[in-house]
Amino acid sequence: MKAADSFYEHIGIGRLLSPIHKKLDKKMFYEQGGLKKGEKETISKLIEKMELAYLLSLSTINIQPFISDEYHVEGVMFLTVQLREDPSDRQVATIDEAIHRALPHPVVLVFDWNGECQISTAMKRLNKVDRSGVVIEGIHRTGWFFPSEAKAEFEAFLQAVRLENVRFSSFLDFYKDIDRAVEAIKLSRVAGSYKIAGSEAEYEERQAALLQIEKLEQEAVKLKTAIRKESQFNKKVEMNVKIQQLLKQMESLKKQLDTQGE
């Protein structure tokens, strides 16, 4: 069984819908994604096959569309991207950014390579200038994992995205639950445990803490680089003290992330 098929089986989508398996032409993403030459070459080189695996719409499942001034969500697509060789993280980013840009509707991308899969999601809101277009709020990725032999955080992720645990109140809620489950993988690597925000306020707090941790990490890296170039001993000591202070701040924020929602 392919990794993508194993993922679909784990989340239970086949019990609600029949698979479509509609092949998609890579050229449509060249034209609609506004790709540069190098990006086109990456897609052409790495992708063996793309197909629309499942299409959730009002006519296929009992979930209501969500239409507002910010969001226009009338369905969710599950796309399988079969790769022909081992990709770098940058190459995966090139591919999923192109696909998410080209398709205005919410998409759950399932990359499949050598028994492993990687899930990519992106929340999109309406473009206030051009109402026919959308703006990507952020792309989230799980990283590679074996669906049938998932480690701790991925076991928790697979449980979170089982369709019986996802809200069916609207397509926006449905997709948002999956998107946040994907994003929680990144947070788990920082905080040490897998947790999904239970409210909008908690979600915003976790995002702010994560951004602050990333900022502190960047400052620490800059100081470590500066120490290697510094010749004066007293200045090296000052920078080392500053690095230790940054590390303490990061640990405090990580503990905050780990205890939120308890």
Short mmCIF file of C-alpha atoms in Angstrom, two decimals:
data_model
loop_
_atom_site.label_atom_id
_atom_site.label_comp_id
_atom_site.label_asym_id
_atom_site.label_seq_id
_atom_site.Cartn_x
_atom_site.Cartn_y
_atom_site.Cartn_z
CA MET A 1 0.00 0.00 0.00
CA LYS A 2 1.26 3.46 -0.91
CA ALA A 3 2.00 5.84 1.96
CA ALA A 4 -0.70 8.25 0.77
CA ASP A 5 -3.29 5.45 0.69
CA SER A 6 -2.24 4.41 4.18
CA PHE A 7 -2.77 8.00 5.37
CA TYR A 8 -6.23 8.16 3.80
CA GLU A 9 -7.08 4.85 5.46
CA HIS A 10 -5.90 6.12 8.84
CA ILE A 11 -8.09 9.22 8.73
CA GLY A 12 -11.10 7.22 7.56
CA ILE A 13 -12.01 9.28 4.52
CA GLY A 14 -12.72 6.19 2.42
CA ARG A 15 -15.61 5.30 4.71
CA LEU A 16 -17.35 8.55 3.75
CA LEU A 17 -16.37 9.08 0.13
CA SER A 18 -15.25 7.11 -2.89
CA PRO A 19 -11.82 8.07 -4.23
CA ILE A 20 -11.71 10.02 -7.49
CA HIS A 21 -8.13 9.33 -8.64
CA LYS A 22 -8.31 12.10 -11.24
CA LYS A 23 -4.91 12.78 -12.76
CA LEU A 24 -3.84 16.43 -12.78
CA ASP A 25 -1.60 17.98 -15.43
CA LYS A 26 1.51 19.68 -14.04
CA LYS A 27 1.17 22.38 -16.70
CA MET A 28 -1.85 23.88 -14.94
CA PHE A 29 0.39 24.79 -12.01
CA TYR A 30 3.02 26.27 -14.33
CA GLU A 31 0.46 28.65 -15.76
CA GLN A 32 -1.56 29.52 -12.67
CA GLY A 33 1.22 29.48 -10.09
CA GLY A 34 3.35 32.18 -11.74
CA LEU A 35 6.42 29.97 -11.55
CA LYS A 36 9.99 30.84 -12.41
CA LYS A 37 12.07 28.60 -14.66
CA GLY A 38 13.83 26.89 -11.75
CA GLU A 39 10.55 26.18 -9.99
CA LYS A 40 9.10 24.61 -13.14
CA GLU A 41 12.19 22.44 -13.45
CA THR A 42 11.82 21.26 -9.83
CA ILE A 43 8.19 20.27 -10.39
CA SER A 44 8.96 18.56 -13.69
CA LYS A 45 11.93 16.68 -12.27
CA LEU A 46 10.48 15.52 -8.95
CA ILE A 47 6.79 14.84 -9.52
CA GLU A 48 5.94 11.44 -10.92
CA LYS A 49 2.18 11.92 -10.75
CA MET A 50 -0.43 14.22 -9.23
CA GLU A 51 -4.03 13.27 -8.71
CA LEU A 52 -7.17 14.56 -7.06
CA ALA A 53 -7.79 11.76 -4.57
CA TYR A 54 -10.91 13.06 -2.80
CA LEU A 55 -13.17 16.07 -3.32
CA LEU A 56 -15.39 17.17 -0.46
CA SER A 57 -18.27 19.42 -1.49
CA LEU A 58 -21.87 20.02 -0.44
CA SER A 59 -22.96 17.46 -3.04
CA THR A 60 -20.65 14.73 -1.72
CA ILE A 61 -20.72 15.18 2.07
CA ASN A 62 -22.93 16.77 4.71
CA ILE A 63 -20.76 19.82 5.46
CA GLN A 64 -21.93 23.39 4.90
CA PRO A 65 -20.00 25.99 2.86
CA PHE A 66 -18.63 29.01 4.74
CA ILE A 67 -18.98 32.38 3.02
CA SER A 68 -18.04 35.70 4.62
CA ASP A 69 -16.12 38.89 3.83
CA GLU A 70 -12.89 37.06 4.69
CA TYR A 71 -13.41 33.49 3.59
CA HIS A 72 -15.18 31.71 0.75
CA VAL A 73 -14.89 27.99 1.45
CA GLU A 74 -17.20 25.69 -0.51
CA GLY A 75 -15.18 22.49 -0.37
CA VAL A 76 -11.88 20.79 0.42
CA MET A 77 -9.57 18.89 -1.93
CA PHE A 78 -7.20 16.05 -1.02
CA LEU A 79 -4.37 15.86 -3.57
CA THR A 80 -1.78 13.10 -3.79
CA VAL A 81 1.67 14.09 -5.07
CA GLN A 82 3.73 11.03 -5.98
CA LEU A 83 7.45 11.88 -6.13
CA ARG A 84 10.02 10.09 -8.24
CA GLU A 85 13.07 10.86 -6.09
CA ASP A 86 14.02 11.99 -2.59
CA PRO A 87 13.33 15.75 -2.32
CA SER A 88 14.98 18.36 -0.14
CA ASP A 89 12.83 20.46 2.21
CA ARG A 90 13.33 23.40 -0.12
CA GLN A 91 12.08 21.40 -3.11
CA VAL A 92 8.98 20.29 -1.19
CA ALA A 93 8.34 23.94 -0.32
CA THR A 94 8.67 24.94 -3.99
CA ILE A 95 6.12 22.32 -5.02
CA ASP A 96 3.53 22.89 -2.33
CA GLU A 97 3.73 26.69 -2.59
CA ALA A 98 3.08 26.44 -6.34
CA ILE A 99 0.06 24.17 -5.82
CA HIS A 100 -1.42 26.18 -2.97
CA ARG A 101 -1.01 29.40 -5.00
CA ALA A 102 -2.61 27.90 -8.10
CA LEU A 103 -5.69 26.49 -6.35
CA PRO A 104 -7.97 29.01 -4.58
CA HIS A 105 -9.79 26.33 -2.58
CA PRO A 106 -8.43 24.65 0.57
CA VAL A 107 -6.12 21.77 -0.31
CA VAL A 108 -4.69 18.96 1.79
CA LEU A 109 -1.53 17.92 -0.05
CA VAL A 110 -0.29 14.40 0.61
CA PHE A 111 3.27 13.88 -0.64
CA ASP A 112 4.23 10.24 -1.17
CA TRP A 113 7.82 9.00 -1.41
CA ASN A 114 9.41 5.64 -0.61
CA GLY A 115 6.86 4.53 1.98
CA GLU A 116 6.70 7.89 3.74
CA CYS A 117 4.29 10.76 3.38
CA GLN A 118 4.24 14.44 4.25
CA ILE A 119 1.11 16.57 4.68
CA SER A 120 0.90 20.22 3.65
CA THR A 121 -1.95 22.66 4.32
CA ALA A 122 -2.52 26.38 3.82
CA MET A 123 -5.30 28.60 5.11
CA LYS A 124 -6.43 31.09 2.45
CA ARG A 125 -8.56 34.22 2.77
CA LEU A 126 -10.10 36.43 0.13
CA ASN A 127 -7.91 39.12 -1.40
CA LYS A 128 -9.44 42.46 -0.35
CA VAL A 129 -8.12 44.17 -3.49
CA ASP A 130 -9.00 41.43 -5.99
CA ARG A 131 -12.02 39.52 -4.67
CA SER A 132 -11.51 36.79 -7.26
CA GLY A 133 -8.14 35.91 -5.73
CA VAL A 134 -6.95 34.60 -2.38
CA VAL A 135 -4.12 35.35 0.02
CA ILE A 136 -2.23 32.49 1.67
CA GLU A 137 -2.07 33.05 5.43
CA GLY A 138 0.65 30.47 5.95
CA ILE A 139 1.78 27.05 4.74
CA HIS A 140 2.25 24.26 7.27
CA ARG A 141 4.03 20.93 6.79
CA THR A 142 4.30 17.83 8.94
CA GLY A 143 7.67 16.62 7.76
CA TRP A 144 8.11 13.03 6.57
CA PHE A 145 6.63 10.10 8.48
CA PHE A 146 5.55 6.49 7.99
CA PRO A 147 1.74 6.36 8.42
CA SER A 148 1.81 2.70 9.44
CA GLU A 149 4.71 3.11 11.91
CA ALA A 150 4.18 6.63 13.20
CA LYS A 151 6.18 7.93 16.16
CA ALA A 152 4.58 9.67 19.14
CA GLU A 153 3.81 13.12 17.73
CA PHE A 154 2.66 11.64 14.42
CA GLU A 155 0.41 9.12 16.19
CA ALA A 156 -1.21 12.08 17.97
CA PHE A 157 -1.47 13.93 14.66
CA LEU A 158 -3.09 10.99 12.88
CA GLN A 159 -5.59 10.69 15.71
CA ALA A 160 -6.36 14.43 15.53
CA VAL A 161 -7.10 14.34 11.79
CA ARG A 162 -9.29 11.26 11.87
CA LEU A 163 -12.48 12.58 10.35
CA GLU A 164 -14.49 11.54 13.39
CA ASN A 165 -12.43 14.10 15.37
CA VAL A 166 -12.73 16.96 12.86
CA ARG A 167 -15.58 19.47 12.95
CA PHE A 168 -18.26 19.06 10.26
CA SER A 169 -20.01 22.36 11.11
CA SER A 170 -18.59 24.06 8.01
CA PHE A 171 -15.85 23.51 5.44
CA LEU A 172 -13.87 26.32 7.08
CA ASP A 173 -13.96 24.58 10.47
CA PHE A 174 -13.22 21.22 8.85
CA TYR A 175 -10.12 22.52 7.07
CA LYS A 176 -8.98 24.69 9.97
CA ASP A 177 -8.94 21.65 12.27
CA ILE A 178 -6.70 19.77 9.84
CA ASP A 179 -4.46 22.80 9.27
CA ARG A 180 -3.94 23.34 12.99
CA ALA A 181 -3.25 19.66 13.53
CA VAL A 182 -0.50 19.91 10.89
CA GLU A 183 0.89 23.09 12.43
CA ALA A 184 0.94 21.49 15.89
CA ILE A 185 3.70 19.16 14.63
CA LYS A 186 6.06 22.16 14.38
CA LEU A 187 5.03 23.37 17.82
CA SER A 188 5.59 19.90 19.29
CA ARG A 189 9.21 19.97 18.15
CA VAL A 190 9.69 23.20 20.09
CA ALA A 191 7.54 22.52 23.16
CA GLY A 192 8.27 18.80 23.45
CA SER A 193 4.68 17.56 23.32
CA TYR A 194 1.90 17.51 20.73
CA LYS A 195 -0.99 19.84 21.56
CA ILE A 196 -3.57 21.63 19.43
CA ALA A 197 -4.84 25.02 20.57
CA GLY A 198 -8.30 24.72 22.10
CA SER A 199 -9.38 28.28 21.31
CA GLU A 200 -8.55 31.22 19.05
CA ALA A 201 -6.97 33.06 22.00
CA GLU A 202 -4.74 30.10 22.87
CA TYR A 203 -3.82 29.69 19.20
CA GLU A 204 -2.71 33.33 18.97
CA GLU A 205 -0.72 33.02 22.22
CA ARG A 206 1.07 29.93 20.92
CA GLN A 207 1.86 31.67 17.65
CA ALA A 208 3.28 34.70 19.46
CA ALA A 209 5.44 32.47 21.69
CA LEU A 210 6.72 30.48 18.71
CA LEU A 211 7.64 33.65 16.80
CA GLN A 212 9.46 34.98 19.86
CA ILE A 213 11.40 31.71 20.24
CA GLU A 214 12.45 31.85 16.58
CA LYS A 215 13.55 35.48 17.03
CA LEU A 216 15.62 34.61 20.11
CA GLU A 217 17.20 31.66 18.28
CA GLN A 218 18.26 33.96 15.45
CA GLU A 219 19.81 36.40 17.94
CA ALA A 220 21.71 33.55 19.61
CA VAL A 221 23.06 32.33 16.26
CA LYS A 222 24.26 35.85 15.39
CA LEU A 223 26.05 36.14 18.72
CA LYS A 224 27.73 32.74 18.30
CA THR A 225 28.98 33.85 14.89
CA ALA A 226 30.22 37.14 16.34
CA ILE A 227 32.10 35.32 19.14
CA ARG A 228 34.12 33.33 16.62
CA LYS A 229 35.22 36.58 14.98
CA GLU A 230 35.84 38.53 18.21
CA SER A 231 39.43 38.76 19.46
CA GLN A 232 38.85 40.61 22.76
CA PHE A 233 38.27 38.23 25.67
CA ASN A 234 36.00 40.55 27.69
CA LYS A 235 33.67 41.05 24.73
CA LYS A 236 33.50 37.29 24.18
CA VAL A 237 32.47 36.89 27.83
CA GLU A 238 29.75 39.55 27.44
CA MET A 239 28.36 37.82 24.36
CA ASN A 240 28.41 34.42 26.08
CA VAL A 241 26.44 35.88 29.00
CA LYS A 242 23.93 37.32 26.54
CA ILE A 243 23.58 33.92 24.81
CA GLN A 244 22.85 32.24 28.16
CA GLN A 245 20.18 34.86 28.85
CA LEU A 246 18.60 34.19 25.46
CA LEU A 247 18.62 30.43 26.10
CA LYS A 248 16.86 30.94 29.44
CA GLN A 249 14.20 33.08 27.77
CA MET A 250 13.69 30.38 25.12
CA GLU A 251 13.33 27.65 27.75
CA SER A 252 10.77 29.74 29.61
CA LEU A 253 8.74 30.22 26.43
CA LYS A 254 8.97 26.51 25.60
CA LYS A 255 7.63 25.61 29.05
CA GLN A 256 4.84 28.12 28.49
CA LEU A 257 3.95 26.36 25.22
CA ASP A 258 4.03 22.95 26.90
CA THR A 259 1.73 23.96 29.76
CA GLN A 260 -0.84 25.95 27.76
CA GLY A 261 -4.27 24.36 27.73
CA GLU A 262 -3.68 22.29 30.88
#
